[in-house]
């Protein structure tokens, strides 16, 4: 079986790395292309046996499973090409949340699904979100979930929950890295701890924090209770967060949902002009 990846930006690279590092497929069975071919060729330096091809046709001709990893606005250009070239027995996997599986099915005749990856899949960890189209048989859904388990924890997600699930799984690492980076900068600015010292300490905390959850020692709520001793310093810190940032994630969710809805409207408008 051959696999193809159209688009080797950040998320396309996650897909390639996850497939190869988890040994889902062999490098010689993987075909990749990108609008700027040099990006795809950089991947080939890491994995010399993969095939870098110039045309989408080379992907659709040779591959049984095709990942569509282009930007949302570029889907409008690529979909008509895929609609003409993909056979009914091939599987198209989109990673774009703003384009529903139902909308994909309206534009191609092959089997369709969406897989939203996370940058954590680079480390063969974290979640991948799966939404299947009507044409994908149950046996193939189970097969897909099995290979997705090799680099992630696959979770089937309904269309109406895709945006918030993507915020948590795919955007979450960037959100919390941003907060951590701000914490480090303020520790450097307000205390005798250097930026590098604060970075090392917080990174190690995150690694240990993840292990606590992975090993099932505590839930998030239990962690707060264990560390936040009544009347202690942690409690004062929590109180400061509640006083100054209790609505942070409400604003975040509104912002991401507004952007998501704008992207959907833009895609629908572009489709209607096509």
mmCIF file of C-alpha atoms in Angstrom, residues 31-122:
data_model
loop_
_atom_site.group_PDB
_atom_site.id
_atom_site.type_symbol
_atom_site.label_atom_id
_atom_site.label_comp_id
_atom_site.label_asym_id
_atom_site.label_seq_id
_atom_site.Cartn_x
_atom_site.Cartn_y
_atom_site.Cartn_z
ATOM 1 C CA UNK A 31 4.892 10.013 -1.866
ATOM 2 C CA UNK A 32 4.924 13.724 -0.994
ATOM 3 C CA UNK A 33 4.420 16.957 -2.889
ATOM 4 C CA UNK A 34 4.235 20.626 -2.027
ATOM 5 C CA UNK A 35 3.570 23.864 -3.868
ATOM 6 C CA UNK A 36 7.128 24.896 -2.976
ATOM 7 C CA UNK A 37 8.949 21.678 -3.804
ATOM 8 C CA UNK A 38 12.012 22.642 -1.751
ATOM 9 C CA UNK A 39 9.972 22.082 1.434
ATOM 10 C CA UNK A 40 9.232 18.524 0.408
ATOM 11 C CA UNK A 41 12.854 17.980 -0.518
ATOM 12 C CA UNK A 42 13.892 18.977 3.019
ATOM 13 C CA UNK A 43 11.857 16.017 4.280
ATOM 14 C CA UNK A 44 13.649 13.809 1.789
ATOM 15 C CA UNK A 45 16.972 14.740 3.386
ATOM 16 C CA UNK A 46 15.673 13.236 6.635
ATOM 17 C CA UNK A 47 13.977 10.285 4.922
ATOM 18 C CA UNK A 48 15.957 9.676 1.697
ATOM 19 C CA UNK A 49 13.752 6.849 0.423
ATOM 20 C CA UNK A 50 10.500 8.823 0.243
ATOM 21 C CA UNK A 51 9.316 9.948 -3.186
ATOM 22 C CA UNK A 52 9.129 13.704 -3.804
ATOM 23 C CA UNK A 53 6.890 14.340 -6.820
ATOM 24 C CA UNK A 54 6.019 17.523 -8.693
ATOM 25 C CA UNK A 55 2.375 16.910 -9.573
ATOM 26 C CA UNK A 56 -0.721 15.918 -7.620
ATOM 27 C CA UNK A 57 -1.364 13.434 -10.403
ATOM 28 C CA UNK A 58 1.714 11.495 -9.269
ATOM 29 C CA UNK A 59 0.127 11.172 -5.833
ATOM 30 C CA UNK A 60 -3.334 10.136 -7.014
ATOM 31 C CA UNK A 61 -1.874 7.632 -9.496
ATOM 32 C CA UNK A 62 0.394 5.796 -7.060
ATOM 33 C CA UNK A 63 -1.292 6.122 -3.649
ATOM 34 C CA UNK A 64 -4.167 4.297 -1.964
ATOM 35 C CA UNK A 65 -4.400 6.770 0.924
ATOM 36 C CA UNK A 66 -3.992 10.508 0.269
ATOM 37 C CA UNK A 67 -3.540 13.117 3.005
ATOM 38 C CA UNK A 68 -4.673 16.616 2.070
ATOM 39 C CA UNK A 69 -2.580 18.980 4.227
ATOM 40 C CA UNK A 70 -2.895 22.291 2.392
ATOM 41 C CA UNK A 71 -4.130 25.593 3.820
ATOM 42 C CA UNK A 72 -7.946 26.032 3.858
ATOM 43 C CA UNK A 73 -7.947 28.580 1.015
ATOM 44 C CA UNK A 74 -5.871 26.220 -1.154
ATOM 45 C CA UNK A 75 -8.400 23.400 -0.782
ATOM 46 C CA UNK A 76 -10.632 25.206 -3.283
ATOM 47 C CA UNK A 77 -7.899 24.871 -5.927
ATOM 48 C CA UNK A 78 -6.859 21.310 -5.095
ATOM 49 C CA UNK A 79 -10.277 19.681 -4.619
ATOM 50 C CA UNK A 80 -11.388 19.864 -8.287
ATOM 51 C CA UNK A 81 -8.130 18.158 -9.290
ATOM 52 C CA UNK A 82 -8.655 15.403 -6.719
ATOM 53 C CA UNK A 83 -12.303 15.056 -7.747
ATOM 54 C CA UNK A 84 -11.232 14.260 -11.289
ATOM 55 C CA UNK A 85 -8.362 11.939 -10.403
ATOM 56 C CA UNK A 86 -9.256 9.916 -7.296
ATOM 57 C CA UNK A 87 -10.942 6.530 -7.691
ATOM 58 C CA UNK A 88 -13.832 5.344 -5.536
ATOM 59 C CA UNK A 89 -11.663 2.822 -3.692
ATOM 60 C CA UNK A 90 -9.075 5.431 -2.639
ATOM 61 C CA UNK A 91 -9.206 7.214 0.725
ATOM 62 C CA UNK A 92 -8.838 11.000 0.994
ATOM 63 C CA UNK A 93 -7.911 12.282 4.464
ATOM 64 C CA UNK A 94 -8.191 16.013 5.103
ATOM 65 C CA UNK A 95 -6.636 17.679 8.148
ATOM 66 C CA UNK A 96 -8.652 20.929 7.834
ATOM 67 C CA UNK A 97 -11.289 21.532 10.507
ATOM 68 C CA UNK A 98 -13.157 24.282 8.622
ATOM 69 C CA UNK A 99 -14.031 21.954 5.731
ATOM 70 C CA UNK A 100 -16.511 19.293 6.834
ATOM 71 C CA UNK A 101 -16.418 15.672 5.735
ATOM 72 C CA UNK A 102 -19.841 16.145 4.141
ATOM 73 C CA UNK A 103 -18.514 19.067 2.077
ATOM 74 C CA UNK A 104 -15.547 16.974 0.984
ATOM 75 C CA UNK A 105 -17.867 14.156 -0.108
ATOM 76 C CA UNK A 106 -19.775 16.605 -2.286
ATOM 77 C CA UNK A 107 -16.607 17.357 -4.235
ATOM 78 C CA UNK A 108 -14.999 13.924 -4.676
ATOM 79 C CA UNK A 109 -16.307 10.427 -5.357
ATOM 80 C CA UNK A 110 -13.757 8.526 -3.246
ATOM 81 C CA UNK A 111 -13.904 7.561 0.432
ATOM 82 C CA UNK A 112 -13.396 10.566 2.706
ATOM 83 C CA UNK A 113 -12.438 11.258 6.292
ATOM 84 C CA UNK A 114 -10.814 13.965 8.375
ATOM 85 C CA UNK A 115 -7.880 13.429 10.719
ATOM 86 C CA UNK A 116 -6.814 16.406 12.802
ATOM 87 C CA UNK A 117 -3.302 15.796 14.125
ATOM 88 C CA UNK A 118 -1.403 17.421 16.978
ATOM 89 C CA UNK A 119 2.234 18.452 17.020
ATOM 90 C CA UNK A 120 2.509 16.009 19.949
ATOM 91 C CA UNK A 121 2.177 13.228 17.352
ATOM 92 C CA UNK A 122 5.813 14.026 16.467
#
